[in-house]
Short mmCIF file of C-alpha atoms in Angstrom, two decimals:
data_model
loop_
_atom_site.label_atom_id
_atom_site.label_comp_id
_atom_site.label_asym_id
_atom_site.label_seq_id
_atom_site.Cartn_x
_atom_site.Cartn_y
_atom_site.Cartn_z
CA UNK A 25 21.65 -199.88 -50.56
CA UNK A 26 21.99 -200.32 -54.63
CA UNK A 27 22.24 -197.09 -57.23
CA UNK A 28 21.05 -197.95 -60.56
CA UNK A 29 19.14 -196.02 -63.50
CA UNK A 30 15.74 -197.40 -64.58
CA UNK A 31 14.32 -195.19 -67.71
CA UNK A 32 16.57 -192.36 -66.66
CA UNK A 33 15.60 -192.06 -63.05
CA UNK A 34 18.01 -192.25 -60.36
CA UNK A 35 16.97 -194.86 -58.24
CA UNK A 36 17.82 -196.30 -54.91
CA UNK A 37 16.76 -199.92 -53.33
CA UNK A 38 17.75 -202.08 -51.52
CA UNK A 39 20.36 -205.10 -51.43
CA UNK A 40 18.45 -208.07 -52.38
CA UNK A 41 15.88 -206.29 -54.28
CA UNK A 42 14.85 -207.25 -57.77
CA UNK A 43 14.12 -205.41 -60.74
CA UNK A 44 10.55 -205.43 -61.20
CA UNK A 45 10.24 -204.40 -57.31
CA UNK A 46 12.41 -201.31 -58.31
CA UNK A 47 10.33 -200.53 -61.13
CA UNK A 48 7.10 -200.93 -59.07
CA UNK A 49 8.73 -198.84 -55.94
CA UNK A 50 8.94 -195.82 -58.82
CA UNK A 51 5.56 -196.06 -60.03
CA UNK A 52 6.65 -198.05 -63.50
CA UNK A 53 4.17 -200.08 -64.57
CA UNK A 54 5.45 -204.06 -65.95
CA UNK A 55 2.59 -206.51 -66.46
CA UNK A 56 3.33 -208.95 -65.19
CA UNK A 57 1.65 -213.01 -65.12
CA UNK A 58 3.33 -215.41 -63.27
CA UNK A 59 4.92 -213.34 -60.56
CA UNK A 60 2.43 -212.82 -57.46
CA UNK A 61 3.33 -211.40 -54.30
CA UNK A 62 4.24 -213.70 -51.35
CA UNK A 63 5.38 -216.19 -53.97
CA UNK A 64 8.79 -216.83 -54.90
CA UNK A 65 10.02 -215.58 -58.08
CA UNK A 66 9.51 -217.60 -61.39
CA UNK A 67 10.53 -215.95 -64.65
CA UNK A 68 7.51 -218.68 -66.28
CA UNK A 69 5.96 -216.22 -68.17
CA UNK A 70 8.59 -213.81 -69.82
CA UNK A 71 6.05 -210.64 -69.73
CA UNK A 72 8.14 -208.53 -67.08
CA UNK A 73 10.71 -208.46 -69.78
CA UNK A 74 13.19 -205.36 -69.39
CA UNK A 75 15.86 -204.21 -71.19
CA UNK A 76 19.44 -204.10 -69.70
CA UNK A 77 23.03 -203.13 -70.41
CA UNK A 78 23.78 -200.63 -73.02
CA UNK A 79 24.72 -200.69 -76.66
CA UNK A 80 25.69 -203.66 -77.76
CA UNK A 81 25.56 -205.12 -74.57
CA UNK A 82 22.23 -204.79 -74.22
CA UNK A 83 19.55 -207.58 -73.84
CA UNK A 84 16.43 -208.84 -72.37
CA UNK A 85 16.14 -210.48 -68.76
CA UNK A 86 12.83 -210.93 -66.87
CA UNK A 87 12.75 -208.34 -64.30
CA UNK A 88 11.23 -210.89 -61.35
CA UNK A 89 14.19 -212.76 -60.91
CA UNK A 90 17.11 -209.83 -62.20
CA UNK A 91 18.49 -208.84 -58.56
CA UNK A 92 19.03 -204.78 -59.20
CA UNK A 93 22.49 -204.57 -59.20
CA UNK A 94 24.95 -201.16 -58.95
CA UNK A 95 25.35 -198.82 -61.68
CA UNK A 96 22.82 -200.98 -63.64
CA UNK A 97 21.12 -199.02 -66.81
CA UNK A 98 17.61 -200.33 -67.30
CA UNK A 99 14.85 -199.69 -69.68
CA UNK A 100 11.05 -200.72 -68.94
CA UNK A 101 9.62 -199.68 -71.84
CA UNK A 102 11.96 -199.70 -74.75
CA UNK A 103 10.50 -200.42 -78.62
CA UNK A 104 12.74 -204.28 -77.89
CA UNK A 105 11.24 -204.77 -75.06
CA UNK A 106 6.98 -203.96 -76.27
CA UNK A 107 8.21 -206.22 -79.42
CA UNK A 108 8.86 -208.38 -77.43
CA UNK A 109 6.23 -208.49 -74.86
CA UNK A 110 4.12 -208.22 -77.62
CA UNK A 111 5.45 -211.25 -79.15
CA UNK A 112 4.78 -213.14 -75.68
CA UNK A 113 1.17 -212.06 -75.16
CA UNK A 114 0.29 -213.03 -78.75
CA UNK A 115 1.83 -216.45 -77.85
CA UNK A 116 -0.32 -216.85 -74.31
CA UNK A 117 -2.71 -215.24 -76.65
CA UNK A 118 -2.53 -218.61 -78.74
CA UNK A 119 -2.55 -221.42 -76.07
CA UNK A 120 -5.34 -219.64 -73.57
CA UNK A 121 -7.54 -216.94 -75.48
CA UNK A 122 -10.73 -217.99 -73.73
CA UNK A 123 -8.70 -216.24 -70.38
CA UNK A 124 -9.87 -213.15 -69.31
CA UNK A 125 -6.25 -211.90 -67.67
CA UNK A 126 -4.69 -212.71 -70.35
CA UNK A 127 -7.22 -210.93 -72.97
CA UNK A 128 -7.01 -207.62 -70.83
CA UNK A 129 -3.49 -207.88 -71.27
CA UNK A 130 -3.34 -207.32 -74.80
CA UNK A 131 -5.91 -204.89 -75.18
CA UNK A 132 -3.74 -202.73 -72.92
CA UNK A 133 -1.34 -203.95 -75.71
CA UNK A 134 -3.09 -202.98 -78.65
CA UNK A 135 -2.54 -206.25 -80.02
CA UNK A 136 -4.92 -206.35 -82.49
CA UNK A 137 -3.97 -209.58 -84.51
CA UNK A 138 -3.28 -212.89 -83.78
CA UNK A 139 -1.20 -214.88 -86.32
CA UNK A 140 -0.74 -218.29 -84.36
CA UNK A 141 -3.25 -221.15 -84.43
CA UNK A 142 -5.24 -221.45 -81.35
CA UNK A 143 -5.04 -224.07 -78.98
CA UNK A 144 -7.38 -223.44 -76.04
CA UNK A 145 -5.16 -224.69 -73.33
CA UNK A 146 -6.31 -224.40 -69.90
CA UNK A 147 -2.90 -223.50 -68.90
CA UNK A 148 -0.14 -221.54 -69.43
CA UNK A 149 2.32 -222.83 -67.07
CA UNK A 150 3.02 -220.04 -65.08
CA UNK A 151 3.06 -222.19 -61.84
CA UNK A 152 1.14 -219.93 -59.93
CA UNK A 153 -1.12 -222.86 -58.35
CA UNK A 154 2.07 -225.03 -58.41
CA UNK A 155 3.49 -222.39 -55.45
CA UNK A 156 0.74 -221.17 -54.20
CA UNK A 157 0.20 -224.95 -52.63
CA UNK A 158 3.47 -225.16 -51.71
CA UNK A 159 4.88 -222.05 -50.18
CA UNK A 160 0.92 -220.24 -49.08
CA UNK A 161 -0.78 -223.85 -48.36
CA UNK A 162 2.11 -226.05 -47.67
CA UNK A 163 0.86 -229.02 -49.08
CA UNK A 164 2.70 -229.73 -51.94
CA UNK A 165 -0.45 -231.43 -53.62
CA UNK A 166 0.37 -230.68 -57.15
CA UNK A 167 3.25 -230.02 -59.25
CA UNK A 168 4.80 -230.13 -62.60
CA UNK A 169 4.69 -233.19 -65.03
CA UNK A 170 5.88 -234.45 -67.81
CA UNK A 171 8.71 -232.67 -69.88
CA UNK A 172 8.26 -230.53 -73.53
CA UNK A 173 5.14 -230.50 -74.76
CA UNK A 174 3.41 -233.34 -72.72
CA UNK A 175 4.72 -230.65 -69.63
CA UNK A 176 1.53 -230.44 -67.40
CA UNK A 177 0.23 -229.67 -63.78
CA UNK A 178 -1.60 -231.74 -61.70
CA UNK A 179 -1.31 -234.48 -58.68
CA UNK A 180 0.70 -237.75 -58.65
CA UNK A 181 -0.93 -240.43 -61.11
CA UNK A 182 -3.95 -237.78 -61.57
CA UNK A 183 -5.46 -239.33 -58.77
CA UNK A 184 -6.64 -237.16 -55.42
CA UNK A 185 -3.75 -236.37 -53.57
CA UNK A 186 -3.90 -237.12 -49.38
CA UNK A 187 -2.11 -234.10 -48.85
CA UNK A 188 -4.61 -231.48 -50.74
CA UNK A 189 -7.09 -229.44 -48.20
CA UNK A 190 -9.35 -228.66 -51.25
CA UNK A 191 -9.09 -225.33 -49.81
CA UNK A 192 -9.48 -223.90 -53.59
CA UNK A 193 -5.39 -221.46 -53.41
CA UNK A 194 -4.67 -223.31 -56.72
CA UNK A 195 -8.10 -221.86 -58.81
CA UNK A 196 -7.72 -218.32 -56.94
CA UNK A 197 -4.59 -217.86 -58.30
CA UNK A 198 -4.75 -219.27 -61.85
CA UNK A 199 -4.77 -216.89 -64.53
CA UNK A 200 -6.07 -218.96 -67.35
CA UNK A 201 -8.89 -220.11 -65.34
CA UNK A 202 -9.86 -217.09 -62.56
CA UNK A 203 -11.91 -215.52 -65.35
CA UNK A 204 -13.40 -216.54 -68.69
CA UNK A 205 -13.53 -214.21 -71.06
CA UNK A 206 -16.91 -214.96 -72.55
CA UNK A 207 -16.44 -212.97 -76.25
CA UNK A 208 -13.78 -214.77 -77.68
CA UNK A 209 -14.73 -217.13 -80.43
CA UNK A 210 -12.73 -219.46 -81.55
CA UNK A 211 -12.05 -218.03 -85.18
CA UNK A 212 -11.69 -214.64 -83.50
CA UNK A 213 -9.16 -214.97 -80.94
CA UNK A 214 -8.44 -211.41 -79.86
CA UNK A 215 -12.03 -210.13 -77.95
CA UNK A 216 -10.54 -206.54 -77.42
CA UNK A 217 -14.13 -206.24 -76.08
CA UNK A 218 -13.34 -205.00 -72.24
CA UNK A 219 -11.00 -202.59 -74.14
CA UNK A 220 -14.29 -200.86 -75.98
CA UNK A 221 -16.19 -201.26 -72.90
CA UNK A 222 -17.85 -197.61 -71.27
CA UNK A 223 -16.40 -198.07 -67.63
CA UNK A 224 -19.13 -199.53 -65.77
CA UNK A 225 -18.71 -197.51 -63.19
CA UNK A 226 -19.89 -194.77 -65.31
CA UNK A 227 -23.09 -196.33 -66.57
CA UNK A 228 -23.99 -198.39 -63.51
CA UNK A 229 -27.62 -198.79 -64.44
CA UNK A 230 -26.61 -200.68 -67.59
CA UNK A 231 -24.16 -202.95 -65.70
CA UNK A 232 -25.15 -203.27 -62.58
CA UNK A 233 -22.60 -204.33 -60.07
CA UNK A 234 -19.96 -205.98 -62.92
CA UNK A 235 -16.71 -205.41 -61.66
CA UNK A 236 -15.04 -203.05 -63.76
CA UNK A 237 -11.92 -204.08 -66.34
CA UNK A 238 -9.98 -200.97 -66.82
CA UNK A 239 -6.97 -201.03 -65.26
CA UNK A 240 -6.60 -198.27 -64.39
CA UNK A 241 -9.73 -197.33 -64.35
CA UNK A 242 -10.39 -193.61 -65.64
CA UNK A 243 -13.11 -193.21 -64.05
CA UNK A 244 -12.49 -194.57 -60.83
CA UNK A 245 -9.69 -192.38 -60.50
CA UNK A 246 -11.31 -189.05 -61.13
CA UNK A 247 -14.37 -189.99 -58.61
CA UNK A 248 -11.06 -190.78 -56.08
CA UNK A 249 -9.30 -187.12 -56.62
CA UNK A 250 -12.49 -185.48 -56.68
CA UNK B 26 4.54 -263.47 -87.97
CA UNK B 27 1.75 -260.75 -87.29
CA UNK B 28 0.92 -260.22 -83.43
CA UNK B 29 -1.93 -257.81 -84.65
CA UNK B 30 -4.12 -260.56 -83.63
CA UNK B 31 -2.64 -260.96 -79.69
CA UNK B 32 -1.93 -257.25 -79.27
CA UNK B 33 -4.20 -254.73 -78.15
CA UNK B 34 -3.92 -251.33 -77.89
CA UNK B 35 -4.51 -250.33 -74.63
CA UNK B 36 -3.36 -252.64 -71.37
CA UNK B 37 -7.16 -252.14 -69.31
CA UNK B 38 -5.17 -253.91 -65.70
CA UNK B 39 -1.13 -253.86 -66.59
CA UNK B 40 -0.23 -256.72 -63.89
CA UNK B 41 1.39 -254.91 -60.77
CA UNK B 42 4.63 -256.06 -59.56
CA UNK B 43 5.04 -256.93 -55.72
CA UNK B 44 7.18 -254.22 -53.89
CA UNK B 45 9.80 -255.37 -51.41
CA UNK B 46 9.63 -252.46 -48.94
CA UNK B 47 12.71 -253.87 -47.58
CA UNK B 48 14.39 -254.23 -51.34
CA UNK B 49 13.22 -249.87 -52.12
CA UNK B 50 15.02 -249.31 -47.66
CA UNK B 51 17.97 -251.35 -49.44
CA UNK B 52 17.96 -249.16 -52.15
CA UNK B 53 18.07 -245.17 -49.94
CA UNK B 54 20.02 -246.80 -47.59
CA UNK B 55 22.61 -247.71 -50.40
CA UNK B 56 22.35 -243.94 -51.85
CA UNK B 57 22.59 -241.94 -48.83
CA UNK B 58 19.84 -239.85 -48.81
CA UNK B 59 19.75 -236.75 -49.90
CA UNK B 60 18.22 -233.97 -52.91
CA UNK B 61 21.04 -234.72 -55.08
CA UNK B 62 20.60 -239.28 -55.04
CA UNK B 63 16.86 -239.33 -56.04
CA UNK B 64 18.11 -240.30 -60.08
CA UNK B 65 20.06 -242.64 -58.57
CA UNK B 66 17.55 -244.45 -56.58
CA UNK B 67 14.33 -244.30 -58.91
CA UNK B 68 17.31 -245.68 -61.77
CA UNK B 69 17.79 -248.48 -59.31
CA UNK B 70 14.12 -249.49 -58.67
CA UNK B 71 13.82 -249.78 -62.52
CA UNK B 72 16.48 -251.82 -62.60
CA UNK B 73 15.13 -254.51 -60.30
CA UNK B 74 11.65 -254.15 -61.61
CA UNK B 75 11.66 -252.88 -65.39
CA UNK B 76 9.50 -249.87 -64.62
CA UNK B 77 8.82 -247.72 -61.56
CA UNK B 78 5.75 -248.99 -59.29
CA UNK B 79 3.32 -246.81 -58.22
CA UNK B 80 3.99 -248.28 -54.75
CA UNK B 81 7.51 -247.69 -54.95
CA UNK B 82 7.25 -244.22 -55.59
CA UNK B 83 4.89 -243.96 -52.41
CA UNK B 84 7.70 -245.67 -50.55
CA UNK B 85 10.11 -243.78 -51.87
CA UNK B 86 8.91 -240.43 -50.68
CA UNK B 87 7.40 -241.57 -47.42
CA UNK B 88 10.76 -242.98 -46.71
CA UNK B 89 12.74 -239.88 -47.58
CA UNK B 90 10.41 -237.48 -46.22
CA UNK B 91 10.39 -235.51 -49.80
CA UNK B 92 6.88 -234.54 -51.12
CA UNK B 93 5.23 -237.42 -53.49
CA UNK B 94 4.50 -234.46 -56.42
CA UNK B 95 8.75 -234.09 -56.48
CA UNK B 96 9.20 -237.57 -56.48
CA UNK B 97 6.36 -238.46 -59.57
CA UNK B 98 7.52 -235.23 -61.36
CA UNK B 99 11.23 -236.19 -61.49
CA UNK B 100 10.42 -239.57 -62.70
CA UNK B 101 7.78 -238.42 -65.52
CA UNK B 102 10.36 -235.86 -66.60
CA UNK B 103 13.04 -238.08 -67.73
CA UNK B 104 13.29 -240.27 -70.89
CA UNK B 105 14.73 -243.25 -69.48
CA UNK B 106 12.45 -244.03 -66.52
CA UNK B 107 8.86 -245.32 -67.68
CA UNK B 108 5.62 -245.74 -65.13
CA UNK B 109 4.53 -248.64 -67.40
CA UNK B 110 5.63 -251.98 -67.31
CA UNK B 111 7.64 -252.73 -69.96
CA UNK B 112 7.96 -255.90 -72.72
CA UNK B 113 10.80 -258.55 -72.26
CA UNK B 114 12.12 -256.72 -75.76
CA UNK B 115 12.47 -253.28 -76.33
CA UNK B 116 12.95 -251.61 -79.00
CA UNK B 117 13.76 -247.97 -79.81
CA UNK B 118 13.59 -246.97 -83.51
CA UNK B 119 15.31 -243.79 -83.97
CA UNK B 120 12.37 -240.60 -85.38
CA UNK B 121 15.75 -237.97 -85.42
CA UNK B 122 16.68 -235.57 -88.53
CA UNK B 123 19.13 -238.09 -90.00
CA UNK B 124 17.09 -240.95 -89.98
CA UNK B 125 13.67 -239.44 -90.48
CA UNK B 126 15.02 -238.91 -94.13
CA UNK B 127 16.04 -242.35 -95.03
CA UNK B 128 12.43 -243.31 -94.10
CA UNK B 129 12.74 -244.07 -90.58
CA UNK B 130 8.73 -243.13 -90.19
CA UNK B 131 8.26 -246.02 -92.82
CA UNK B 132 10.48 -248.04 -90.05
CA UNK B 133 8.38 -247.51 -87.11
CA UNK B 134 4.51 -247.64 -89.13
CA UNK B 135 6.04 -251.71 -90.05
CA UNK B 136 6.76 -252.33 -86.65
CA UNK B 137 3.64 -250.82 -85.42
CA UNK B 138 2.34 -253.07 -88.37
CA UNK B 139 3.72 -256.56 -87.54
CA UNK B 140 3.23 -255.90 -83.71
CA UNK B 141 -0.26 -254.65 -83.70
CA UNK B 142 0.75 -251.65 -81.49
CA UNK B 143 1.92 -248.10 -81.49
CA UNK B 144 5.08 -246.08 -80.84
CA UNK B 145 5.27 -246.24 -76.58
CA UNK B 146 2.80 -249.12 -76.22
CA UNK B 147 3.38 -253.13 -74.85
CA UNK B 148 2.27 -255.88 -76.82
CA UNK B 149 -0.55 -257.84 -75.21
CA UNK B 150 1.72 -260.68 -74.48
CA UNK B 151 4.41 -258.52 -72.93
CA UNK B 152 6.99 -259.56 -75.30
CA UNK B 153 8.07 -256.08 -77.16
CA UNK B 154 7.97 -252.53 -75.90
CA UNK B 155 8.12 -250.26 -78.81
CA UNK B 156 9.35 -246.93 -78.18
CA UNK B 157 11.00 -243.73 -80.40
CA UNK B 158 13.84 -241.68 -79.81
CA UNK B 159 15.37 -238.72 -81.18
CA UNK B 160 18.83 -239.04 -81.84
CA UNK B 161 21.37 -242.22 -81.14
CA UNK B 162 24.08 -240.39 -82.30
CA UNK B 163 24.18 -243.01 -85.38
CA UNK B 164 22.95 -240.58 -87.65
CA UNK B 165 25.12 -241.70 -90.98
CA UNK B 166 24.60 -245.66 -90.41
CA UNK B 167 20.14 -244.65 -90.30
CA UNK B 168 17.93 -245.60 -90.26
CA UNK B 169 19.17 -246.81 -86.90
CA UNK B 170 16.63 -249.40 -84.48
CA UNK B 171 18.11 -250.32 -81.47
CA UNK B 172 16.53 -254.04 -79.91
CA UNK B 173 17.53 -255.11 -76.19
CA UNK B 174 21.10 -253.07 -76.76
CA UNK B 175 21.59 -254.29 -80.14
CA UNK B 176 22.35 -252.00 -82.75
CA UNK B 177 21.05 -252.43 -86.35
CA UNK B 178 21.97 -250.28 -88.95
CA UNK B 179 20.35 -249.19 -92.50
CA UNK B 180 17.41 -251.02 -91.17
CA UNK B 181 14.83 -251.68 -94.30
CA UNK B 182 11.53 -252.15 -93.99
CA UNK B 183 11.73 -256.04 -95.42
CA UNK B 184 14.05 -256.75 -92.17
CA UNK B 185 11.75 -255.74 -89.68
CA UNK B 186 9.90 -259.16 -89.38
CA UNK B 187 13.34 -260.65 -89.56
CA UNK B 188 14.24 -258.45 -86.68
CA UNK B 189 11.45 -259.17 -84.53
CA UNK B 190 11.44 -263.01 -84.92
CA UNK B 191 16.06 -262.83 -83.91
CA UNK B 192 14.96 -260.88 -80.66
CA UNK B 193 12.27 -263.42 -79.98
CA UNK B 194 15.33 -266.20 -80.06
CA UNK B 195 17.78 -263.92 -78.40
CA UNK B 196 20.72 -262.07 -80.03
CA UNK B 197 23.14 -263.49 -77.90
CA UNK B 198 22.70 -266.58 -79.22
CA UNK B 199 22.98 -265.41 -82.37
CA UNK B 200 25.81 -262.91 -81.86
CA UNK B 201 28.37 -264.95 -80.25
CA UNK B 202 29.00 -267.30 -83.41
CA UNK B 203 30.09 -264.60 -85.55
CA UNK B 204 29.78 -260.82 -83.87
CA UNK B 205 33.43 -258.98 -83.54
CA UNK B 206 32.29 -257.63 -80.25
CA UNK B 207 32.44 -260.82 -78.34
CA UNK B 208 35.95 -262.16 -77.96
CA UNK B 209 37.42 -265.19 -75.80
CA UNK B 210 39.15 -265.15 -72.65
CA UNK B 211 41.22 -267.21 -70.16
CA UNK B 212 40.38 -267.55 -66.94
CA UNK B 213 41.48 -269.41 -63.88
CA UNK B 214 40.73 -269.57 -60.19
CA UNK B 215 41.13 -266.15 -58.06
CA UNK B 216 42.30 -268.99 -54.80
CA UNK B 217 44.80 -271.18 -56.51
CA UNK B 218 45.37 -269.75 -60.03
CA UNK B 219 44.60 -273.17 -61.54
CA UNK B 220 43.25 -272.30 -65.30
CA UNK B 221 39.94 -272.56 -65.28
CA UNK B 222 39.54 -273.77 -69.16
CA UNK B 223 38.09 -276.58 -70.79
CA UNK B 224 39.42 -277.71 -74.31
CA UNK B 225 37.59 -281.33 -73.83
CA UNK B 226 34.10 -279.05 -73.71
CA UNK B 227 33.67 -276.46 -76.47
CA UNK B 228 31.24 -273.84 -76.30
CA UNK B 229 30.74 -271.30 -79.22
CA UNK B 230 33.85 -273.60 -80.53
CA UNK B 231 35.59 -272.32 -77.49
CA UNK B 232 36.76 -273.85 -75.09
CA UNK B 233 34.90 -273.38 -71.95
CA UNK B 234 35.40 -272.23 -68.56
CA UNK B 235 34.41 -275.39 -65.79
CA UNK B 236 33.15 -274.67 -62.38
CA UNK B 237 31.16 -276.59 -59.72
CA UNK B 238 27.70 -274.93 -58.79
CA UNK B 239 25.56 -275.97 -56.53
CA UNK B 240 22.14 -274.69 -55.54
CA UNK B 241 18.38 -276.20 -53.65
CA UNK B 242 20.65 -278.49 -52.74
CA UNK B 243 21.96 -280.02 -56.28
CA UNK B 244 25.72 -280.06 -56.69
CA UNK B 245 27.03 -280.30 -60.45
CA UNK B 246 29.44 -279.05 -63.03
CA UNK B 247 28.93 -275.90 -64.99
CA UNK B 248 30.61 -274.79 -68.43
CA UNK B 249 30.17 -271.57 -69.34
CA UNK B 250 31.26 -269.68 -72.67
CA UNK B 251 34.53 -268.44 -72.57
CA UNK B 252 33.51 -265.91 -75.32
CA UNK B 253 33.07 -262.93 -73.15
CA UNK B 254 29.78 -261.26 -74.21
CA UNK B 255 28.11 -264.82 -74.80
CA UNK B 256 25.68 -266.48 -72.70
CA UNK B 257 25.64 -269.75 -73.56
CA UNK B 258 26.41 -272.11 -70.94
CA UNK B 259 25.93 -276.12 -69.92
CA UNK B 260 25.17 -277.59 -66.90
CA UNK B 261 24.80 -280.80 -65.29
CA UNK B 262 21.34 -280.39 -63.48
CA UNK B 263 19.12 -277.94 -64.97
CA UNK B 264 19.11 -274.84 -63.70
CA UNK B 265 15.67 -273.13 -63.59
CA UNK B 266 15.03 -269.29 -64.00
CA UNK B 267 16.29 -266.10 -61.69
CA UNK B 268 17.92 -268.75 -59.58
CA UNK B 269 20.88 -267.80 -57.70
CA UNK B 270 23.76 -270.42 -57.81
CA UNK B 271 27.34 -270.87 -55.98
CA UNK B 272 30.33 -271.45 -57.53
CA UNK B 273 33.32 -273.43 -56.34
CA UNK B 274 36.44 -273.86 -57.79
CA UNK B 275 37.06 -277.49 -59.42
CA UNK B 276 40.56 -277.60 -57.86
CA UNK B 277 40.76 -276.19 -54.65
CA UNK B 278 36.94 -276.27 -54.15
CA UNK B 279 36.94 -273.21 -52.77
CA UNK B 280 33.41 -270.86 -53.54
CA UNK B 281 33.97 -268.24 -55.99
CA UNK B 282 32.33 -265.34 -54.27
CA UNK B 283 33.70 -261.80 -54.09
CA UNK B 284 32.75 -258.33 -52.46
CA UNK B 285 30.61 -256.51 -55.28
CA UNK B 286 27.14 -257.86 -55.75
CA UNK B 287 25.31 -257.44 -59.28
CA UNK B 288 24.01 -253.78 -60.29
CA UNK B 289 20.88 -254.46 -62.12
CA UNK B 290 19.49 -257.77 -59.50
CA UNK B 291 22.00 -257.64 -56.29
CA UNK B 292 22.76 -261.17 -56.78
CA UNK B 293 26.79 -261.83 -55.97
CA UNK B 294 29.30 -261.24 -58.62
CA UNK B 295 31.81 -264.67 -59.42
CA UNK B 296 35.12 -263.15 -59.87
CA UNK B 297 37.44 -264.91 -62.34
CA UNK B 298 41.36 -264.08 -62.83
CA UNK B 299 41.42 -263.21 -66.60
CA UNK B 300 44.86 -264.35 -67.81
CA UNK B 301 47.26 -262.12 -68.95
CA UNK B 302 45.93 -259.27 -66.26
CA UNK B 303 42.91 -258.44 -64.76
CA UNK B 304 39.30 -259.95 -63.45
CA UNK B 305 36.22 -260.52 -64.71
CA UNK B 306 33.12 -260.75 -62.72
CA UNK B 307 29.75 -263.09 -63.55
CA UNK B 308 26.06 -262.31 -61.98
CA UNK B 309 25.46 -266.05 -59.91
CA UNK B 310 21.69 -265.15 -60.42
CA UNK B 311 20.55 -267.68 -63.81
CA UNK B 312 19.29 -265.72 -66.66
CA UNK B 313 20.76 -262.19 -65.68
CA UNK B 314 23.55 -261.22 -68.73
CA UNK B 315 25.32 -258.71 -66.07
CA UNK B 316 29.01 -259.33 -66.64
CA UNK B 317 32.09 -256.93 -66.11
CA UNK B 318 35.15 -257.24 -67.04
CA UNK B 319 38.42 -254.83 -65.94
CA UNK B 320 41.58 -255.35 -67.54
CA UNK B 321 44.95 -254.25 -65.45
#
């Protein structure tokens, strides 16, 4: 067992677990995008940044790939972490403003400005679909192609792969295309609509069976406790 | 020489090269199969075909059992690999910072105008491929342009046309006369150690190297330039391009054949002793520029 300190709390986790797992074990929320249970850690989105070490040695690492070390001091929500996380979200929002997943995360982190030109890409290159295809579906039909600004995800030679079984797993896990944010206007990058909504579960008659977008949903939590 | 009329911006149907699966297998067995050797395999395939044909990549994936997506990802990741057939002459124009401030974009624009293609494309007659690179490491000499491995420094817009014309005729011929990078060598037969130099038949102003050659049941003399770096030859019978020729010593009549093969085309290399110590090997394929000098 490894002892470490997260946000001032002493934690004891199994050897080989990551900082993300340790923090989640303690119930500390860390937002993630490219991380998914059942897939190998990748560390592409950098959203799960935490600060480790003290004083001048303190640095930001991605908690989903960093293994828990004996005696490590971790801060999951220091001002430096939050600032970096907001910047990353703003950049992600600039590349993919139509993704509801990213819009929700931006709302949750109080992002009220957009300083970058919007690209309206369909992909943030988080690699979830690639790992899903390879590790869960055992297909290896899609992968990364090219480099730098030309990097993209797809099949070799842009033709339907022979090993693809059309399972749809890649679509299912994609944070950019699984849910579309319909409110994001080209000129107004930040939607924020979901954050300002009353939870649909409270006003059932108005929203019918719309999915609740709030995590955690205050109303649901109250209902569960009572 | 504006080639705009002859060129098209898109290549609808690039001529497909027939990929010999045996050739791919030979390359694969040369590099023992493993994760670390894939780059070397692809480099050899590109050296053989000039680009990476789709069939070849599929064959590599089949034979090594690696997913095609990995092979494709690697082939598209590195700049040195190309999936499109390239032209006969490759023009790399530097667009690094130093070259950029010295006017490289104007040079690239002039090349594009002269060739009628955009950067990264190949002319319709498959003579030229124009590509831009980010730094060639000769920043003080910018703008730098590399054509077929020859570096040109401080290129002016007015020189572009002349460079293209020189590329068509071949820099090797123009070079041998005055370039300092070529130097004369004296060679002898590795078996009988008789000198192969022929002072009565100068090539490039120097005594030539005399051998006897045979190919396609033809037998005759061949004289090579003794300037290392020059490709000038003179032969009794016209040797068709791409023919692999057998070389013999004119004194002891032993065949000049070594153990190594050409890295570019896999034809046998012809060894000769260099006066002063060392060996020089030249590729036995007509038109292949491979040569290798080892000084001991």
